[in-house]
Amino acid sequence: MKKTGILLLSLFISIFAAAQVDSPTRDTLFEQAPQGLVRFYFDDHYFLVDKDCAFKSIERVSQFVVAKNVFHGEFRDFDRNGKVILTGSYNQGVKEGQFKAYHPNGTLKWEADFSNNTPRGEWKYYYPDGKPMLIVTYDTTGGRISSFWDRIGRQRVTDGEGNYMFKMPFEFYNEYGYPFFERKGKIRNGVPVGYWTTHLVDQRNKKVLFTEEVYDKNGMLTEGYNLFLDAGYKVPLTIIPSQAFFTAERLMSKPCSFDDYSGFNSYLSDKLNSAFAASPSHKNIADEFAYKVALDSEGVPEIITLSKRLQTEDINKYLEMVIKDIPFYFPSLDEQGQPIPDTLTVSGKLSTNEVGAFTFHSIQIEREKQR
C-alpha cells in the first residue's frame, strides 16, 4: 500500500492544499443573475458547491423553474476562465435539441441531439485538435459505436466493425492508485463482442491488467473477472466517454472538502455497504457510528479504534474488522502543503430496511491538525 499511497499523494497534494479552508456557515450554491436567470456553481463533476469553494470549476447560467426544481430554456456553462464549455436547452427539465461541449482550447469536444431527454442520431466526439474521435449512433434500441479514430488519425472502427482501444480517467477515488483505465476489444455491429480487457494506466502510461471480459454477439457481458479482487462481476466499465453534466439535473451538493470532492467519502460508504451485503440481517435500524484513524504522512493507517459504537454489538464487531481493512486515507497537510501525520475522526450513519438490507451513508471526515 506504500506505493499506492505515494502515487495518490503525487496526484492530489497541490489542489488539496489550496482547497482545505473553513466552510461558510451557509453555502451559496446559486444566485440570481441578470434578465431573470439563475447562476449555479458546480465542481467539475457537476455537484453543486459553494461559490467560494476552491473546487468550484463550472458556472451555469440558465432559467430555472422553482415549482418543478428543473432547468428550462437555453443554458451556458463556463469554466474557471469564463470560457464556454457546454451549451444546450431544456424544456421544463427535459433535454431537447442540440447540445455542444467544448475543449479548454475552444474546439468542439462533442455534439449531440436530444429528443424528449434521449440522444437521437449521431453523438460525435472530437480530439482537442479538432480531428474526429468517435461516433455513437442512437436509435430506439440504444447506442452503437459506428466509427472510431485513434489519436494519430487512423480509423479503427468503420460502419460498426473494427478494433477499439480507448483510455478514460477514473471520475473519483479508487483504491488501486491509478488515475486512468484503458478498454480494449473488438466491435461488431456497433457493440463489444468476444474477449475484452481493461488495463489500469498510470501517468507514465504504464499498464497493469485489471479485468478480463467476454461478450456475446449481442454485446451482452457473459463473463467478467476482476484480477485485483479475484472475483467475478456482471456490470462492466463503460467503453465510451462518460458525461458528468447529467449530474447537474439532480441538483446534488457536496461540502467543500477534498474527501467529498474526490469521492473518498462515497468510496468509504460503498466499501462498508459491500462488506455488509452478505452479513446477517438486522431489520429497521437507524444508528450512528464514528471511528478514529491515526495516519502516517503517507496516508497509511497505523491505529484504528471505534469511538462511537452502534447499539448492536455483533454489528460493531464486524464493523471493526471492515474498517481495519481500509488501506489508505488522504493525509492531512501542514501550512506549506506538505503531508503530515494526523488523527482523523470518521463518522457516519447506518440504516437497515424492513428486510434487513444495510445502508451506510452521510460519511464525514474531521482532521485534528488541519482546518
PDB file of N, CA and C in Angstrom, residues 138-174:
ATOM      1  N   TYR A 138     -27.444   6.576 -32.033  1.00  0.00           N
ATOM      2  CA  TYR A 138     -28.540   6.202 -31.147  1.00  0.00           C
ATOM      3  C   TYR A 138     -29.832   6.007 -31.925  1.00  0.00           C
ATOM      4  N   ASP A 139     -30.573   4.965 -31.535  1.00  0.00           N
ATOM      5  CA  ASP A 139     -31.927   4.752 -32.046  1.00  0.00           C
ATOM      6  C   ASP A 139     -32.780   4.250 -30.882  1.00  0.00           C
ATOM      7  N   THR A 140     -33.923   3.677 -31.174  1.00  0.00           N
ATOM      8  CA  THR A 140     -34.828   3.243 -30.110  1.00  0.00           C
ATOM      9  C   THR A 140     -34.266   2.096 -29.271  1.00  0.00           C
ATOM     10  N   THR A 141     -33.245   1.405 -29.801  1.00  0.00           N
ATOM     11  CA  THR A 141     -32.657   0.277 -29.069  1.00  0.00           C
ATOM     12  C   THR A 141     -31.465   0.689 -28.225  1.00  0.00           C
ATOM     13  N   GLY A 142     -31.014   1.942 -28.356  1.00  0.00           N
ATOM     14  CA  GLY A 142     -29.857   2.408 -27.594  1.00  0.00           C
ATOM     15  C   GLY A 142     -28.746   2.902 -28.499  1.00  0.00           C
ATOM     16  N   GLY A 143     -27.515   2.939 -27.963  1.00  0.00           N
ATOM     17  CA  GLY A 143     -26.384   3.465 -28.712  1.00  0.00           C
ATOM     18  C   GLY A 143     -25.451   2.389 -29.221  1.00  0.00           C
ATOM     19  N   ARG A 144     -24.898   2.615 -30.413  1.00  0.00           N
ATOM     20  CA  ARG A 144     -23.920   1.701 -31.003  1.00  0.00           C
ATOM     21  C   ARG A 144     -22.755   2.505 -31.552  1.00  0.00           C
ATOM     22  N   ILE A 145     -21.541   1.994 -31.377  1.00  0.00           N
ATOM     23  CA  ILE A 145     -20.349   2.646 -31.909  1.00  0.00           C
ATOM     24  C   ILE A 145     -20.297   2.412 -33.412  1.00  0.00           C
ATOM     25  N   SER A 146     -20.338   3.481 -34.186  1.00  0.00           N
ATOM     26  CA  SER A 146     -20.294   3.326 -35.647  1.00  0.00           C
ATOM     27  C   SER A 146     -18.936   3.654 -36.226  1.00  0.00           C
ATOM     28  N   SER A 147     -18.178   4.603 -35.579  1.00  0.00           N
ATOM     29  CA  SER A 147     -16.851   4.967 -36.083  1.00  0.00           C
ATOM     30  C   SER A 147     -15.944   5.319 -34.915  1.00  0.00           C
ATOM     31  N   PHE A 148     -14.636   5.020 -35.092  1.00  0.00           N
ATOM     32  CA  PHE A 148     -13.646   5.390 -34.082  1.00  0.00           C
ATOM     33  C   PHE A 148     -12.305   5.606 -34.758  1.00  0.00           C
ATOM     34  N   TRP A 149     -11.632   6.713 -34.380  1.00  0.00           N
ATOM     35  CA  TRP A 149     -10.297   7.037 -34.857  1.00  0.00           C
ATOM     36  C   TRP A 149      -9.347   7.111 -33.670  1.00  0.00           C
ATOM     37  N   ASP A 150      -8.116   6.608 -33.831  1.00  0.00           N
ATOM     38  CA  ASP A 150      -7.147   6.722 -32.737  1.00  0.00           C
ATOM     39  C   ASP A 150      -6.508   8.100 -32.746  1.00  0.00           C
ATOM     40  N   ARG A 151      -5.557   8.339 -31.827  1.00  0.00           N
ATOM     41  CA  ARG A 151      -5.006   9.679 -31.644  1.00  0.00           C
ATOM     42  C   ARG A 151      -4.188  10.170 -32.830  1.00  0.00           C
ATOM     43  N   ILE A 152      -3.716   9.268 -33.665  1.00  0.00           N
ATOM     44  CA  ILE A 152      -2.929   9.718 -34.811  1.00  0.00           C
ATOM     45  C   ILE A 152      -3.760   9.710 -36.101  1.00  0.00           C
ATOM     46  N   GLY A 153      -5.080   9.585 -35.952  1.00  0.00           N
ATOM     47  CA  GLY A 153      -5.966   9.759 -37.093  1.00  0.00           C
ATOM     48  C   GLY A 153      -6.313   8.513 -37.873  1.00  0.00           C
ATOM     49  N   ARG A 154      -5.885   7.343 -37.415  1.00  0.00           N
ATOM     50  CA  ARG A 154      -6.218   6.109 -38.124  1.00  0.00           C
ATOM     51  C   ARG A 154      -7.622   5.648 -37.727  1.00  0.00           C
ATOM     52  N   GLN A 155      -8.482   5.358 -38.681  1.00  0.00           N
ATOM     53  CA  GLN A 155      -9.830   4.897 -38.374  1.00  0.00           C
ATOM     54  C   GLN A 155      -9.781   3.417 -38.017  1.00  0.00           C
ATOM     55  N   ARG A 156     -10.162   3.110 -36.773  1.00  0.00           N
ATOM     56  CA  ARG A 156     -10.089   1.749 -36.259  1.00  0.00           C
ATOM     57  C   ARG A 156     -11.431   1.024 -36.305  1.00  0.00           C
ATOM     58  N   VAL A 157     -12.522   1.794 -36.271  1.00  0.00           N
ATOM     59  CA  VAL A 157     -13.863   1.206 -36.394  1.00  0.00           C
ATOM     60  C   VAL A 157     -14.579   1.926 -37.527  1.00  0.00           C
ATOM     61  N   THR A 158     -15.097   1.172 -38.476  1.00  0.00           N
ATOM     62  CA  THR A 158     -15.825   1.724 -39.628  1.00  0.00           C
ATOM     63  C   THR A 158     -17.149   0.986 -39.783  1.00  0.00           C
ATOM     64  N   ASP A 159     -18.239   1.745 -39.872  1.00  0.00           N
ATOM     65  CA  ASP A 159     -19.567   1.144 -40.025  1.00  0.00           C
ATOM     66  C   ASP A 159     -19.830   0.083 -38.952  1.00  0.00           C
ATOM     67  N   GLY A 160     -19.383   0.371 -37.722  1.00  0.00           N
ATOM     68  CA  GLY A 160     -19.663  -0.529 -36.608  1.00  0.00           C
ATOM     69  C   GLY A 160     -18.809  -1.764 -36.541  1.00  0.00           C
ATOM     70  N   GLU A 161     -17.695  -1.825 -37.317  1.00  0.00           N
ATOM     71  CA  GLU A 161     -16.824  -3.000 -37.347  1.00  0.00           C
ATOM     72  C   GLU A 161     -15.375  -2.579 -37.160  1.00  0.00           C
ATOM     73  N   GLY A 162     -14.651  -3.243 -36.238  1.00  0.00           N
ATOM     74  CA  GLY A 162     -13.236  -2.944 -36.086  1.00  0.00           C
ATOM     75  C   GLY A 162     -12.720  -3.202 -34.677  1.00  0.00           C
ATOM     76  N   ASN A 163     -11.506  -2.709 -34.426  1.00  0.00           N
ATOM     77  CA  ASN A 163     -10.854  -2.870 -33.124  1.00  0.00           C
ATOM     78  C   ASN A 163     -10.890  -1.548 -32.372  1.00  0.00           C
ATOM     79  N   TYR A 164     -11.151  -1.639 -31.079  1.00  0.00           N
ATOM     80  CA  TYR A 164     -11.379  -0.439 -30.268  1.00  0.00           C
ATOM     81  C   TYR A 164     -10.414  -0.438 -29.087  1.00  0.00           C
ATOM     82  N   MET A 165      -9.777   0.709 -28.823  1.00  0.00           N
ATOM     83  CA  MET A 165      -8.934   0.869 -27.643  1.00  0.00           C
ATOM     84  C   MET A 165      -9.005   2.331 -27.221  1.00  0.00           C
ATOM     85  N   PHE A 166      -9.482   2.579 -26.010  1.00  0.00           N
ATOM     86  CA  PHE A 166      -9.704   3.950 -25.582  1.00  0.00           C
ATOM     87  C   PHE A 166      -9.377   4.101 -24.106  1.00  0.00           C
ATOM     88  N   LYS A 167      -8.631   5.159 -23.757  1.00  0.00           N
ATOM     89  CA  LYS A 167      -8.246   5.419 -22.363  1.00  0.00           C
ATOM     90  C   LYS A 167      -9.146   6.490 -21.764  1.00  0.00           C
ATOM     91  N   MET A 168      -9.629   6.249 -20.546  1.00  0.00           N
ATOM     92  CA  MET A 168     -10.517   7.186 -19.861  1.00  0.00           C
ATOM     93  C   MET A 168     -10.067   7.370 -18.412  1.00  0.00           C
ATOM     94  N   PRO A 169     -10.328   8.532 -17.832  1.00  0.00           N
ATOM     95  CA  PRO A 169      -9.966   8.744 -16.427  1.00  0.00           C
ATOM     96  C   PRO A 169     -11.004   8.148 -15.481  1.00  0.00           C
ATOM     97  N   PHE A 170     -10.558   7.670 -14.320  1.00  0.00           N
ATOM     98  CA  PHE A 170     -11.490   7.369 -13.252  1.00  0.00           C
ATOM     99  C   PHE A 170     -12.071   8.691 -12.755  1.00  0.00           C
ATOM    100  N   GLU A 171     -13.381   8.774 -12.613  1.00  0.00           N
ATOM    101  CA  GLU A 171     -14.008  10.019 -12.199  1.00  0.00           C
ATOM    102  C   GLU A 171     -13.727  10.340 -10.739  1.00  0.00           C
ATOM    103  N   PHE A 172     -13.647   9.302  -9.899  1.00  0.00           N
ATOM    104  CA  PHE A 172     -13.484   9.519  -8.466  1.00  0.00           C
ATOM    105  C   PHE A 172     -12.401   8.593  -7.922  1.00  0.00           C
ATOM    106  N   TYR A 173     -12.189   8.692  -6.622  1.00  0.00           N
ATOM    107  CA  TYR A 173     -11.152   7.910  -5.961  1.00  0.00           C
ATOM    108  C   TYR A 173     -11.343   6.410  -6.196  1.00  0.00           C
ATOM    109  N   ASN A 174     -10.238   5.711  -6.430  1.00  0.00           N
ATOM    110  CA  ASN A 174     -10.235   4.252  -6.421  1.00  0.00           C
ATOM    111  C   ASN A 174      -9.013   3.789  -5.651  1.00  0.00           C
TER     112      ASN A 174
END
